[in-house]
């Protein structure tokens, strides 16, 4: 029973890591308007925060950095509205927290 539980958990972690890969590729592709990307990132906060997987870090530091760069690029290019400021700060906080956790979780 313990082995089956461990296998289920490992499969779940792999699925969330695949979702993280997809999230990064969608945001980096710039295929949607910035407001769509902000909504996508907001909807992905549980994944970014790792809460979907028992507080296990799902995203690597590289993936997190890629999302931070995309968010920063949207702000630098002034593609976001003033009303998005609170949303951006919420996303940024989640990304910074995930980045710190991923540094602690990744092998050196």
Coordinates of N, CA, C and O in Angstrom, one line a residue, residues 32-87:
X32 N -0.7 35.2 -26.8 CA -1.9 35.9 -26.3 C -1.6 37.3 -25.9 O -0.5 37.7 -25.7
X33 N -2.7 38.1 -25.8 CA -2.5 39.5 -25.3 C -2.0 39.4 -23.8 O -2.2 38.5 -23.1
X34 N -1.3 40.5 -23.4 CA -0.8 40.5 -22.0 C -1.8 40.3 -20.9 O -1.6 39.6 -19.9
X35 N -3.1 40.8 -21.1 CA -4.1 40.5 -20.1 C -4.4 39.0 -20.0 O -4.7 38.6 -18.9
X36 N -4.3 38.3 -21.1 CA -4.5 36.9 -21.1 C -3.4 36.2 -20.3 O -3.6 35.3 -19.5
X37 N -2.2 36.7 -20.5 CA -1.0 36.1 -19.8 C -1.1 36.4 -18.3 O -0.8 35.5 -17.5
X38 N -1.6 37.6 -17.9 CA -1.7 37.9 -16.5 C -2.8 37.0 -15.9 O -2.6 36.4 -14.8
X39 N -3.9 36.8 -16.6 CA -4.9 35.9 -16.1 C -4.4 34.5 -16.0 O -4.7 33.8 -15.0
X40 N -3.7 34.0 -17.0 CA -3.1 32.7 -17.0 C -2.2 32.5 -15.7 O -2.2 31.5 -15.0
X41 N -1.3 33.5 -15.5 CA -0.4 33.4 -14.3 C -1.2 33.5 -13.0 O -0.9 32.7 -12.1
X42 N -2.3 34.3 -12.9 CA -3.1 34.3 -11.7 C -3.8 33.0 -11.5 O -3.8 32.5 -10.4
X43 N -4.3 32.4 -12.5 CA -4.9 31.1 -12.4 C -3.9 30.0 -12.1 O -4.3 29.0 -11.5
X44 N -2.7 30.2 -12.3 CA -1.6 29.2 -12.1 C -1.0 29.4 -10.7 O 0.0 28.7 -10.4
X45 N -1.4 30.4 -9.9 CA -0.8 30.6 -8.6 C -0.7 29.4 -7.7 O 0.3 29.1 -7.1
X46 N -1.7 28.5 -7.7 CA -1.6 27.3 -6.9 C -0.4 26.4 -7.4 O 0.3 25.8 -6.6
X47 N -0.2 26.4 -8.7 CA 0.9 25.6 -9.2 C 2.2 26.3 -8.9 O 3.2 25.6 -8.5
X48 N 2.3 27.6 -9.1 CA 3.5 28.3 -8.8 C 3.9 28.2 -7.3 O 5.0 28.0 -6.9
X49 N 2.9 28.2 -6.4 CA 3.1 28.2 -5.0 C 3.3 26.7 -4.5 O 3.7 26.6 -3.3
X50 N 3.1 25.8 -5.3 CA 3.4 24.4 -5.0 C 2.3 23.8 -4.1 O 2.4 22.6 -3.7
X51 N 1.2 24.5 -3.9 CA 0.2 24.0 -3.0 C -0.6 22.8 -3.5 O -1.2 22.0 -2.8
X52 N -0.6 22.6 -4.9 CA -1.3 21.5 -5.5 C -0.6 20.2 -5.2 O -1.2 19.1 -5.3
X53 N 0.6 20.2 -4.8 CA 1.4 19.0 -4.7 C 2.0 18.9 -3.3 O 3.2 18.6 -3.1
X54 N 1.2 19.1 -2.3 CA 1.7 19.0 -0.9 C 2.8 19.9 -0.6 O 3.8 19.5 0.1
X55 N 2.8 21.1 -1.0 CA 3.9 22.1 -0.8 C 5.2 21.7 -1.4 O 6.2 22.2 -1.0
X56 N 5.2 20.7 -2.3 CA 6.4 20.3 -3.0 C 6.7 21.3 -4.1 O 5.8 21.8 -4.8
X57 N 7.9 21.7 -4.3 CA 8.3 22.7 -5.3 C 8.2 22.0 -6.7 O 8.8 20.9 -6.9
X58 N 7.3 22.5 -7.5 CA 7.0 21.9 -8.8 C 7.8 22.5 -9.9 O 8.3 21.9 -10.8
X59 N 8.0 23.8 -9.8 CA 8.7 24.6 -10.9 C 10.2 24.7 -10.5 O 10.5 25.0 -9.4
X60 N 11.0 24.6 -11.5 CA 12.5 24.8 -11.3 C 12.8 26.3 -11.2 O 12.0 27.1 -11.6
X61 N 14.0 26.6 -10.8 CA 14.4 28.0 -10.8 C 14.5 28.5 -12.2 O 14.1 29.7 -12.4
X62 N 14.8 27.7 -13.2 CA 14.9 28.2 -14.5 C 13.5 28.6 -15.1 O 13.3 29.6 -15.7
X63 N 12.5 27.7 -14.8 CA 11.1 28.0 -15.2 C 10.6 29.3 -14.5 O 10.0 30.1 -15.1
X64 N 10.9 29.4 -13.2 CA 10.4 30.5 -12.4 C 11.1 31.8 -13.0 O 10.4 32.8 -13.1
X65 N 12.4 31.7 -13.3 CA 13.1 32.9 -13.8 C 12.5 33.3 -15.2 O 12.3 34.5 -15.4
X66 N 12.1 32.3 -16.0 CA 11.5 32.6 -17.3 C 10.2 33.4 -17.1 O 9.9 34.3 -17.9
X67 N 9.4 33.0 -16.2 CA 8.1 33.6 -15.9 C 8.3 35.0 -15.4 O 7.6 36.0 -15.7
X68 N 9.3 35.2 -14.5 CA 9.7 36.5 -14.0 C 10.1 37.4 -15.1 O 9.7 38.6 -15.1
X69 N 10.9 36.9 -16.0 CA 11.4 37.7 -17.1 C 10.2 38.2 -18.0 O 10.2 39.3 -18.4
X70 N 9.3 37.2 -18.3 CA 8.2 37.6 -19.1 C 7.3 38.6 -18.5 O 6.9 39.6 -19.2
X71 N 7.1 38.5 -17.2 CA 6.3 39.5 -16.5 C 7.0 40.9 -16.5 O 6.4 41.9 -16.7
X72 N 8.3 40.9 -16.3 CA 9.1 42.1 -16.3 C 9.0 42.7 -17.7 O 8.9 44.0 -17.8
X73 N 9.2 41.9 -18.7 CA 9.1 42.4 -20.1 C 7.8 43.1 -20.4 O 7.7 44.1 -21.1
X74 N 6.7 42.5 -19.9 CA 5.4 43.1 -20.1 C 5.3 44.5 -19.5 O 4.7 45.4 -20.0
X75 N 5.9 44.6 -18.3 CA 5.9 45.9 -17.6 C 6.8 46.9 -18.3 O 6.4 48.1 -18.5
X76 N 8.0 46.5 -18.7 CA 8.9 47.4 -19.4 C 8.3 47.9 -20.7 O 8.4 49.1 -21.0
X77 N 7.7 47.1 -21.4 CA 7.1 47.5 -22.7 C 5.7 48.2 -22.5 O 5.1 48.6 -23.5
X78 N 5.3 48.3 -21.2 CA 4.1 49.0 -20.9 C 2.9 48.4 -21.6 O 2.0 49.1 -22.1
X79 N 2.9 47.1 -21.6 CA 1.7 46.3 -22.2 C 0.6 46.1 -21.2 O -0.5 45.7 -21.6
X80 N 0.8 46.5 -19.9 CA -0.2 46.2 -18.9 C -0.8 47.5 -18.5 O -0.2 48.6 -18.6
X81 N -2.1 47.4 -18.1 CA -2.8 48.6 -17.6 C -2.5 48.9 -16.2 O -2.0 48.1 -15.4
X82 N -2.7 50.1 -15.8 CA -2.5 50.6 -14.4 C -3.3 49.7 -13.4 O -2.9 49.4 -12.3
X83 N -4.5 49.2 -13.9 CA -5.3 48.4 -13.0 C -4.7 47.0 -12.7 O -5.2 46.3 -11.9
X84 N -3.7 46.7 -13.5 CA -3.1 45.3 -13.3 C -2.0 45.4 -12.3 O -1.4 44.3 -12.0
X85 N -1.7 46.5 -11.7 CA -0.6 46.6 -10.7 C -0.7 45.6 -9.6 O 0.3 44.9 -9.2
X86 N -1.8 45.5 -8.9 CA -2.0 44.6 -7.8 C -1.9 43.2 -8.2 O -1.2 42.4 -7.5
X87 N -2.4 42.8 -9.4 CA -2.2 41.5 -9.9 C -0.8 41.1 -10.2 O -0.3 40.0 -9.8

